[in-house]
Coordinates of C-alpha atoms and ligand atoms in Angstrom, one line a residue:
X1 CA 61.1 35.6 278.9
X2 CA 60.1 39.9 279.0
X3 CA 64.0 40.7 277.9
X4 CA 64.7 43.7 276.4
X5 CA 65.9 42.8 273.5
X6 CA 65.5 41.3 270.0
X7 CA 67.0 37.7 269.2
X8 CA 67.6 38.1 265.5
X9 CA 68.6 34.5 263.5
X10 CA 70.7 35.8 260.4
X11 CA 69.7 32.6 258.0
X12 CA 72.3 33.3 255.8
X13 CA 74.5 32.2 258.6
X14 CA 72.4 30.3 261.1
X15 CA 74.0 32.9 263.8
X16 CA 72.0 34.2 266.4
X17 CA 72.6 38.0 267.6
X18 CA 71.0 39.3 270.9
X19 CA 70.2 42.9 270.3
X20 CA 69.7 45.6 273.3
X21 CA 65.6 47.6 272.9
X22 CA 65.7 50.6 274.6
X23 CA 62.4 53.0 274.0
X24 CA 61.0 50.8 271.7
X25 CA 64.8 51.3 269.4
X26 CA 67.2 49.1 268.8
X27 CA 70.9 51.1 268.1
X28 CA 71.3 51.1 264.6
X29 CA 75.4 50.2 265.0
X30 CA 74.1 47.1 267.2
X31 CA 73.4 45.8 263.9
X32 CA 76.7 46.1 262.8
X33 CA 77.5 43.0 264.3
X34 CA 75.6 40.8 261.9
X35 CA 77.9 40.0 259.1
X36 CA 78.3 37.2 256.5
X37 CA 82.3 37.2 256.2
X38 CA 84.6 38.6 258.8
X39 CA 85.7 41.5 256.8
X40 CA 81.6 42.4 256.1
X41 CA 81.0 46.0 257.0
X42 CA 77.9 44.6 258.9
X43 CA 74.4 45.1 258.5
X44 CA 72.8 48.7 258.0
X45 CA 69.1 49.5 258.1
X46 CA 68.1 51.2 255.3
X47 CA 65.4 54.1 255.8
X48 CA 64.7 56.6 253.1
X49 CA 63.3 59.7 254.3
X50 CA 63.7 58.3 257.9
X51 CA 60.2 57.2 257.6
X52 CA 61.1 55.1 260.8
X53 CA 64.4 56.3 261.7
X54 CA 64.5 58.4 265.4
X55 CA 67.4 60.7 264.8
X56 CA 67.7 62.3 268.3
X57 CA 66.4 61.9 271.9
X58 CA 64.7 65.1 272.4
X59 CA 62.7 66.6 275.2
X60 CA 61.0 70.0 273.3
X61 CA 58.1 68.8 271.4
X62 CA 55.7 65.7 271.9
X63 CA 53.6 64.5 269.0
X64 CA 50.8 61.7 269.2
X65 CA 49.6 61.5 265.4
X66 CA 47.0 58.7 266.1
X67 CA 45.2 60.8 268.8
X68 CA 45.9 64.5 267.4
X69 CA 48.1 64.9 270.2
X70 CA 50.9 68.1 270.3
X71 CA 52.7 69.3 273.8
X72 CA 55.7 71.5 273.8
X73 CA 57.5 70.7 277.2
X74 CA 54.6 68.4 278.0
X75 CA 51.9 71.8 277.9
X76 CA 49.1 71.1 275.6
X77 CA 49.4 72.9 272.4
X78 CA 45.5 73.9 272.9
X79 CA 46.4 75.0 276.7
X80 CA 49.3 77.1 275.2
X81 CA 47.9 79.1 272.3
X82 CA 44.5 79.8 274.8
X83 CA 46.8 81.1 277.6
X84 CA 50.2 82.2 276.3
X85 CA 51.9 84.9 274.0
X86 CA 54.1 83.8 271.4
X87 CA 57.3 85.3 273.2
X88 CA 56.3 83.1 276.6
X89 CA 55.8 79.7 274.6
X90 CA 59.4 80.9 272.8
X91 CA 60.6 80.9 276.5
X92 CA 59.2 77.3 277.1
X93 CA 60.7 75.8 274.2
X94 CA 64.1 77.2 274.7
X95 CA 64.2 76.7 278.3
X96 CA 62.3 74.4 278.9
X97 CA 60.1 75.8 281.3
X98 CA 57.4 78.4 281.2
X99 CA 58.4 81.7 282.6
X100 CA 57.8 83.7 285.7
X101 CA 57.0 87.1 285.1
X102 CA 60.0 88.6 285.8
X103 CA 61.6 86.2 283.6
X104 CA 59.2 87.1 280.9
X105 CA 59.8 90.5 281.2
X106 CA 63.5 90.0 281.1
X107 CA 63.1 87.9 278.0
X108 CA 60.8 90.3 276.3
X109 CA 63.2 93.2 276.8
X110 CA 65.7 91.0 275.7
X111 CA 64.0 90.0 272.9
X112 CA 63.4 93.4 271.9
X113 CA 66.7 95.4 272.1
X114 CA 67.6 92.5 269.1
X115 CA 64.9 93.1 266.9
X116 CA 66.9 96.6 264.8
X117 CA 69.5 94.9 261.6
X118 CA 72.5 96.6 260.7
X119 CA 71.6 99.9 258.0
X120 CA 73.7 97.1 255.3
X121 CA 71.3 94.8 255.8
X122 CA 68.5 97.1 253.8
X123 CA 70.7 97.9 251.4
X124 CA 71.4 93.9 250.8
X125 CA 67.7 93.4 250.8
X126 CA 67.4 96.3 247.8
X127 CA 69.4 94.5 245.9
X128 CA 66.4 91.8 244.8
X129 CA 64.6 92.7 242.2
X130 CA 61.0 93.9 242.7
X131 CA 59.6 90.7 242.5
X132 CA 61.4 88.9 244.6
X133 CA 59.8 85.9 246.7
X134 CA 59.8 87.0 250.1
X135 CA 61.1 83.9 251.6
X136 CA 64.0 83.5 249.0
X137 CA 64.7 86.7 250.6
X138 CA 64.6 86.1 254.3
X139 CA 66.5 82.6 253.6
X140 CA 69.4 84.6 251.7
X141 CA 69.1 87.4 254.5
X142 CA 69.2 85.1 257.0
X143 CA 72.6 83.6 255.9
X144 CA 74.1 86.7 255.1
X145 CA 73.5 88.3 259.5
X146 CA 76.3 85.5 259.8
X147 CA 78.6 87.8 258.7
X148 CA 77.4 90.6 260.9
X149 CA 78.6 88.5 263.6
X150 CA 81.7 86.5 263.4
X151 CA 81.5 85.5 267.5
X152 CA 78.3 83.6 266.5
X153 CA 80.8 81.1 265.2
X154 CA 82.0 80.3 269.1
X155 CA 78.8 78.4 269.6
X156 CA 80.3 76.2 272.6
X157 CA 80.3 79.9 274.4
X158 CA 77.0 80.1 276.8
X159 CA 76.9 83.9 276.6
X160 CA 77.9 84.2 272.9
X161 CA 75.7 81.5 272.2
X162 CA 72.7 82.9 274.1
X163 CA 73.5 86.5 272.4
X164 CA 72.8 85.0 268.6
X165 CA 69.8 83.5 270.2
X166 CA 68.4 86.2 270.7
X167 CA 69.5 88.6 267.8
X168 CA 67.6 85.5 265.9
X169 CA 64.5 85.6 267.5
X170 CA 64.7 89.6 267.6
X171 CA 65.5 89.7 264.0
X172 CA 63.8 87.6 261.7
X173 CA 60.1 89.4 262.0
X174 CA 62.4 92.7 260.7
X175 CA 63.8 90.5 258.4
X176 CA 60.6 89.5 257.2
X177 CA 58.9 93.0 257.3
X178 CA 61.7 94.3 255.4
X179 CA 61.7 92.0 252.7
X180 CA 57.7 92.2 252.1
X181 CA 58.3 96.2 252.0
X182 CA 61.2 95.8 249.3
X183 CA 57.9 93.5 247.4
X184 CA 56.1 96.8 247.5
X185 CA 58.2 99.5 247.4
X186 CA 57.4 100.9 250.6
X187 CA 60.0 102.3 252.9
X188 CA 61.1 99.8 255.5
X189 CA 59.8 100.6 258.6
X190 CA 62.1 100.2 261.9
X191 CA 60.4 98.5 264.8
X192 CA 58.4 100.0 267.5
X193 CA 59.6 98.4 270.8
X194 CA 56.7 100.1 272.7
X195 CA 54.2 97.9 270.8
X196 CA 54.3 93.7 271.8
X197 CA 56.6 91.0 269.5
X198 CA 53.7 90.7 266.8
X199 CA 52.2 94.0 267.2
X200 CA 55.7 95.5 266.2
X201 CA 55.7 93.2 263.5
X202 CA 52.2 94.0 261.9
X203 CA 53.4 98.1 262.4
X204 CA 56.7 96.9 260.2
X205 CA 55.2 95.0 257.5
X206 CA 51.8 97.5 257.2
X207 CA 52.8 100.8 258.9
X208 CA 51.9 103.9 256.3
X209 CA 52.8 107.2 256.7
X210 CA 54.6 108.9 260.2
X211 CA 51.6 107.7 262.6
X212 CA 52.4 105.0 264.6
X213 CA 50.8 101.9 263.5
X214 CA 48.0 100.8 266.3
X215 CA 47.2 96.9 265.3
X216 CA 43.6 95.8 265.7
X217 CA 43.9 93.9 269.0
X218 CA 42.0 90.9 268.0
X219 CA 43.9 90.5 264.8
X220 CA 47.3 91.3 266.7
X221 CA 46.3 87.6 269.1
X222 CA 44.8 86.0 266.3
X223 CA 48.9 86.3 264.7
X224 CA 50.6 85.8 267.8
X225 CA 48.1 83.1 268.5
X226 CA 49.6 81.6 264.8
X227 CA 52.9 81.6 266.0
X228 CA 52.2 79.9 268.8
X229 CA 50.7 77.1 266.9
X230 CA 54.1 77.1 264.4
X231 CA 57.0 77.3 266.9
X232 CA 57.7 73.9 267.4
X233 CA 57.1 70.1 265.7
X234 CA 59.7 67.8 266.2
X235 CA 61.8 66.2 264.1
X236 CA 60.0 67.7 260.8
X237 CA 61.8 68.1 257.3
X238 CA 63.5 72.1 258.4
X239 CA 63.8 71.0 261.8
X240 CA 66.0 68.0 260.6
X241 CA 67.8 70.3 258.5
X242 CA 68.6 72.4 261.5
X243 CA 70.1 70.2 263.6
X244 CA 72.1 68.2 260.0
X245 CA 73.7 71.6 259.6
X246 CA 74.2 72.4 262.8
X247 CA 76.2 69.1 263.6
X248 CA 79.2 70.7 261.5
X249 CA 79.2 73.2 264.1
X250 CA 78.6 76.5 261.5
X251 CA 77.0 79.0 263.4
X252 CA 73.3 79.5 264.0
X253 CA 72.4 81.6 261.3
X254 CA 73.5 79.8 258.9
X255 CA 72.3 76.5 260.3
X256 CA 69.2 78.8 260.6
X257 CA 69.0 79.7 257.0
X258 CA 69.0 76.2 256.1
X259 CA 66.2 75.3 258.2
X260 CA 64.4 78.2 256.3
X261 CA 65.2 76.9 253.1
X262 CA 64.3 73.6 253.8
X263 CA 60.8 75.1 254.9
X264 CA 60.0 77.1 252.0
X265 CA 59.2 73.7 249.7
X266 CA 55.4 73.4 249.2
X267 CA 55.6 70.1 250.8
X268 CA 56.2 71.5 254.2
X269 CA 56.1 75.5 254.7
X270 CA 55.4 76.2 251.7
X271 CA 52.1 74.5 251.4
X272 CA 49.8 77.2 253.4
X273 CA 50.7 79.7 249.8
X274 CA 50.1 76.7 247.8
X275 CA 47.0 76.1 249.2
X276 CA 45.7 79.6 248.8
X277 CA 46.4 79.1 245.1
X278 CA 44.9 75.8 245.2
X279 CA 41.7 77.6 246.0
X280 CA 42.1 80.8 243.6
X281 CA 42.4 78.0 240.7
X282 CA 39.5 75.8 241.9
X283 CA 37.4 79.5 242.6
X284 CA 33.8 78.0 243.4
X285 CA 32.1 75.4 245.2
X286 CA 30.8 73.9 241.7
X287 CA 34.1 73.2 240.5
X288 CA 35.5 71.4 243.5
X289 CA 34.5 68.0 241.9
X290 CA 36.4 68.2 239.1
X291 CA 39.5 69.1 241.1
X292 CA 39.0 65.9 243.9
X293 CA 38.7 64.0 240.5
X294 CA 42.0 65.5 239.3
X295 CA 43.4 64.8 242.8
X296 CA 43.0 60.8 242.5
X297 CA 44.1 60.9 239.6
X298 CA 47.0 62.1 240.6
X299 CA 46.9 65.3 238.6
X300 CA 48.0 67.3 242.1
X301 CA 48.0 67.0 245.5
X302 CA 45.3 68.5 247.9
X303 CA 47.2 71.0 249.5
X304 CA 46.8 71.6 253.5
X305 CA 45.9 67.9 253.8
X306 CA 47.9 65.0 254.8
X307 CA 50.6 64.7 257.4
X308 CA 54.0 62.1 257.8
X309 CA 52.7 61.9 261.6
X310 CA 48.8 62.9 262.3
X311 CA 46.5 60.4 260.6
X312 CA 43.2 61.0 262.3
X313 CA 43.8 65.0 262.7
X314 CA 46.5 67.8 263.3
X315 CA 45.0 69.4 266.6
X316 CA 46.6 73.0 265.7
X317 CA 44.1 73.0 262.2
X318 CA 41.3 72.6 265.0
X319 CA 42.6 75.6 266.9
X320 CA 42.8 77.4 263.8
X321 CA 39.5 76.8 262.2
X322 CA 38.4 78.4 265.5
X323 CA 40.8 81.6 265.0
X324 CA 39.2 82.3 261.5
X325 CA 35.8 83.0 262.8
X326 CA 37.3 85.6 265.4
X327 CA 39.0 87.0 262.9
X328 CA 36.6 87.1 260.3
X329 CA 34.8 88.9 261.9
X330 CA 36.5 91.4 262.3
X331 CA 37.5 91.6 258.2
X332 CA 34.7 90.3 256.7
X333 CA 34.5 86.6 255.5
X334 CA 37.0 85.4 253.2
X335 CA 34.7 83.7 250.5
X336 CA 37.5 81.2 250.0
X337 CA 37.0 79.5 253.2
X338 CA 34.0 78.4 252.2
X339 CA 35.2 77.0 249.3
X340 CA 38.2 75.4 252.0
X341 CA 35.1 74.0 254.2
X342 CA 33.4 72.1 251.2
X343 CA 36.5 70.6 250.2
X344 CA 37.5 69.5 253.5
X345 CA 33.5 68.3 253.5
X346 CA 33.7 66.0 250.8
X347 CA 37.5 65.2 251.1
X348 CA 36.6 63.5 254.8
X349 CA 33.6 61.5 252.9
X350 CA 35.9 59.9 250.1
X351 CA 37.6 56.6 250.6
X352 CA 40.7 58.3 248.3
X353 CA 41.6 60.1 251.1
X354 CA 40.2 57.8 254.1
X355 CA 42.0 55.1 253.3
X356 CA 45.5 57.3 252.8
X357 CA 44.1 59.2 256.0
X358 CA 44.8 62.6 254.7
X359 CA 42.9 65.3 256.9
X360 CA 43.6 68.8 256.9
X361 CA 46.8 69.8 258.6
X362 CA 48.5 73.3 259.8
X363 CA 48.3 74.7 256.5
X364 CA 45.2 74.3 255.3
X365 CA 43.3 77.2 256.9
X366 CA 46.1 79.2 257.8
X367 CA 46.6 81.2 255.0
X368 CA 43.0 82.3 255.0
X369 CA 43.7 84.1 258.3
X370 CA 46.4 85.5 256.9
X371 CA 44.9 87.0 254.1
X372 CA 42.3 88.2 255.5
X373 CA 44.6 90.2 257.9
X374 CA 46.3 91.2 254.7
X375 CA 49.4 89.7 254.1
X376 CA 50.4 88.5 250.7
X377 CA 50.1 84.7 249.8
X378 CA 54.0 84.5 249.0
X379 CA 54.4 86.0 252.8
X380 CA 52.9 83.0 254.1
X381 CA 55.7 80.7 254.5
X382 CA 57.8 83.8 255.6
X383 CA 55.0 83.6 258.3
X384 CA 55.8 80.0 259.5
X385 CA 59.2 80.7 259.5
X386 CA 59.3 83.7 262.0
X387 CA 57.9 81.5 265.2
X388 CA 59.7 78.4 263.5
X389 CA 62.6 79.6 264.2
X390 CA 62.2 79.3 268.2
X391 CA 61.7 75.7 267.5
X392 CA 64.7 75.3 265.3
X393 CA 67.4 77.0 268.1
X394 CA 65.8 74.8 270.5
X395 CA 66.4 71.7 268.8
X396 CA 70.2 73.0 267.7
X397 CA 70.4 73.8 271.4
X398 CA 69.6 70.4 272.1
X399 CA 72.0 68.7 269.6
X400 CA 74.8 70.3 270.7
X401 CA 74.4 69.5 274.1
X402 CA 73.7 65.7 273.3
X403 CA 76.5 64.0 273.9
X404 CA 75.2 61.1 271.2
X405 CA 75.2 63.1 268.7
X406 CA 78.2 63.6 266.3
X407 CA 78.7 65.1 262.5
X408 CA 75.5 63.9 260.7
X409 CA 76.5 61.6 258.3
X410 CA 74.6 58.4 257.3
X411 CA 75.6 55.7 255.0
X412 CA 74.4 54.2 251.7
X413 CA 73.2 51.4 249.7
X414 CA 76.0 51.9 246.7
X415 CA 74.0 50.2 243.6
X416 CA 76.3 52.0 241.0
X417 CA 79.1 50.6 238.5
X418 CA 81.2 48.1 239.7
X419 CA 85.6 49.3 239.3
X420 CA 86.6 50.2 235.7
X421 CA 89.2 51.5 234.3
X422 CA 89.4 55.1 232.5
X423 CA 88.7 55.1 228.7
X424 CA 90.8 57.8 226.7
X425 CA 87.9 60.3 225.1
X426 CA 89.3 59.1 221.6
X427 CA 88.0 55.6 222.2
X428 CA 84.8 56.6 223.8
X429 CA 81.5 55.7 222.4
Ligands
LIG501 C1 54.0 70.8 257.3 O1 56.6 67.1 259.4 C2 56.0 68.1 260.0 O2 55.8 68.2 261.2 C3 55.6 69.3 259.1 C4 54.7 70.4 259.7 C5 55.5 71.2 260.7 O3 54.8 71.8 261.6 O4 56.7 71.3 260.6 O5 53.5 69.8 260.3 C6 54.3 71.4 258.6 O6 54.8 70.7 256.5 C7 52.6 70.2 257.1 C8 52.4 69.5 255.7 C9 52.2 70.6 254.7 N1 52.3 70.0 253.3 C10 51.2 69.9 252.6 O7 50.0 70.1 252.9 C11 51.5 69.3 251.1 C12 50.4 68.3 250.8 N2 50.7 67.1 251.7 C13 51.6 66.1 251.1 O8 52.5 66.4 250.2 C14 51.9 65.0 252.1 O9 50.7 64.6 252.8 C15 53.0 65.3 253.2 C16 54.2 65.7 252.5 C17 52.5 66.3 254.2 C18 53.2 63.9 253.9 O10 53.7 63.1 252.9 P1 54.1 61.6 253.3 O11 54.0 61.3 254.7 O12 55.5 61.3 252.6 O13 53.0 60.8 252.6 P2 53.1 60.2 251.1 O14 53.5 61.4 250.2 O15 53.9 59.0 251.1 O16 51.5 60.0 250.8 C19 50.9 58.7 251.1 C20 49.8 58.6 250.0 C21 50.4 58.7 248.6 O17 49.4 58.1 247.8 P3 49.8 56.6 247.2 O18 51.2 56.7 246.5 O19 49.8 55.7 248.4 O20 48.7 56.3 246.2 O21 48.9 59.7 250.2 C22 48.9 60.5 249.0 C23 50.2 60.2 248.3 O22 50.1 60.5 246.9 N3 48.9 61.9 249.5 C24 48.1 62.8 249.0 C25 48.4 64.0 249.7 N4 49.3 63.7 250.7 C26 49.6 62.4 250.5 N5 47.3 62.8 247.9 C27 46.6 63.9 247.7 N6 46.8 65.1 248.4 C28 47.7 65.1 249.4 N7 47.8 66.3 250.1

């Protein structure tokens, strides 16, 4: 028999339909076919939250979630953040292949003549008040470089195209700096091209005074390390985003902001700040009980664990855990990690979350490195957003050269009122 393909027997008819597999898929429209009357639509699958829908082909990012497995271009993720700078894996995801080193030089110079904004862009960012959340800020900053750019717009254009690529990946850490300065009052400092992609980054955001900011080396890896770990995960909820807006053919920033936006929920980017105030509200060992017992029963979620693919273990929390003891090191232990150990301790020994196989995932230790190399909480998200935003191109890259893939625009299951006729307001109830 080995055909590929589904025989599916519609018994409301009695007709049979053979239906074409291809990598393990059948084509939703194939389905079309199976009908009741003539005039049907035809049949539809019907997938909220894509919880088994593949939206794209895509050859950037591979994820195993049964066996912790993440490769971006087929590289290990744990070969890539031992070997690799952030700016190299960058390379790799947008091109596809790792770079030589004359190609990573060329890249990195690239890279670096974009990483100045226009002087309006400050005085946009000064307009938030004070207290502004940093990544409400780079979203909205994001958005608004479209308009510093109008030929970002002629995205079928190799050159112009490859120009806003890298004004993108140049911008967003000075972007991000800027808007964590405008938190604090600080002046904004410009970047420092003599210093690498994160160490210019950690002289923007910390940089006091006219010395030139020298970042500790091992904290400076440990960051660019991070990014490494963030650039890329498939079809996740800001990646699918990226590629929904992009299918209207806007240009990249803006696609780009709405990738951003969609990260900042607490479901997705969002959740390495969340889980950072997770632990300032549980604040000891002792009380970490109560909290699990708040937890199942559904009081909250346990933020940092859980994942829509990995169910045994997210292999980039592994790498991490690891980071945090070099870096510790060098600032002292964060007495909230070990509060983060004992609840991943007794979390991995309770059938609540065995049997939902919830395990930590990117963002559960995450933001203790980052705090303890002194960024804000409400920076972190602005944090997974800066290397995120490699992956994102990529994928927009991708989609517009697919030649499956269209406007996004699904379908619906319409369960509203049937027709009726308009009521005058006078004989409204
Ligand atoms: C990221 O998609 C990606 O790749 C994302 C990401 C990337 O690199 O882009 O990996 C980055 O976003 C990581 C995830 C960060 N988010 C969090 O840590 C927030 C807490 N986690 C959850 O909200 C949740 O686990 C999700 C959103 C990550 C996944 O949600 P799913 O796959 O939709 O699972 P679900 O909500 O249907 O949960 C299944 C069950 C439910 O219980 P029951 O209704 O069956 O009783 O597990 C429970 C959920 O209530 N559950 C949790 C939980 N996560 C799921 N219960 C307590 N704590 C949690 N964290």
């Amino acid at each position: 028999m080995n055909k590929d393909s589904l025989t599916i027997t519609d018994n409301r008819t009695g007709k049979t339909y053979e239906i074409p597999v291809a990598n393990d898929t059948v084509h939703a429209t194939d389905l079309r076919q199976i009908k009741v009357k003539d005039d049907d639509f035809g049949m539809m699958t019907y997938d909220p939250s894509f919880m088994n829908t593949a939206l794209c082909k895509s050859s950037i990012t591979f994820i195993d979630g049964d066996k912790g497995i993440l490769r971006y271009r087929g590289y290990p993720i744990e070969q890539l953040a031992e070997h690799c700078s952030y700016l190299e894996v960058s390379y790799l995801i947008l091109h596809g292949e790792l770079p030589t080193s004359a190609q990573l030089e060329q890249w990195t110079s690239e890279v670096k003549m974009h990483t100045f904004v226009h002087e309006n862009i400050k005085r946009l960012m000064q307009g938030f008040r004070y207290d502004a959340h940093p990544m409400g800020m780079f979203v909205s900053t994001v958005a608004a470089l479209s308009t510093f750019y109008p030929e970002a717009g002629d995205i079928f254009s190799e050159e112009k195209r490859r120009k806003q690529v890298l004004r993108l990946i140049g911008k967003v850490p000075t972007v991000a700096a800027f808007a964590y300065r405008n938190s604090t009052g600080m002046p904004y400092v410009y970047p420092d091209n003599d210093l690498t992609f994160t160490g210019n980054f950690l002289s923007m955001m910390f940089r006091a005074g006219s010395n030139r900011y020298k970042p500790h080396p091992v904290l400076e890896q440990a960051l660019d390390k991070l990014f490494i770990l963030h650039a890329d995960h498939e079809l996740n909820c800001s990646t699918t985003a990226m590629r929904n807006v992009g299918s209207s053919h806007v240009d990249p920033f803006s696609a780009t902001a709405a990738a951003a936006a969609a990260l900042y929920g607490p479901l997705h980017g969002g959740a390495n700040e969340a889980v950072l105030r997770m632990l300032d509200h549980i604040g000891d060992i002792s009380q970490i009980p109560a909290f699990i017992k708040g937890v199942k029963a559904g009081e909250g979620k346990l933020m940092g664990f859980g994942h829509r693919v990995y169910k045994n273990f997210d292999p980039r929390a592994n790498v991490i855990k690891k980071l945090a003891e070099d870096v510790f090191e060098v600032t002292g232990r964060n007495p909230k990690l070990d509060i983060a150990l004992e609840l991943e301790r007794i979390a991995l020994q309770d059938d609540y979350f065995i049997k939902r196989k919830l395990y930590p995932n990117v963002d559960f230790y995450s933001g203790l490195i980052y705090q303890a190399i002194g960024f804000p909480v409400q920076m972190f998200p602005v944090l997974f957003a800066i290397p995120r935003t490699s992956g994102w191109i990529a994928h927009w890259q991708e989609m517009l050269n697919d030649a499956e893939q269209k406007i996004a625009r699904p379908r619906q299951v319409y369960i509203g009122s049937p027709k009726r006729d308009f009521v005058p307001i006078e004989k409204r109830r």
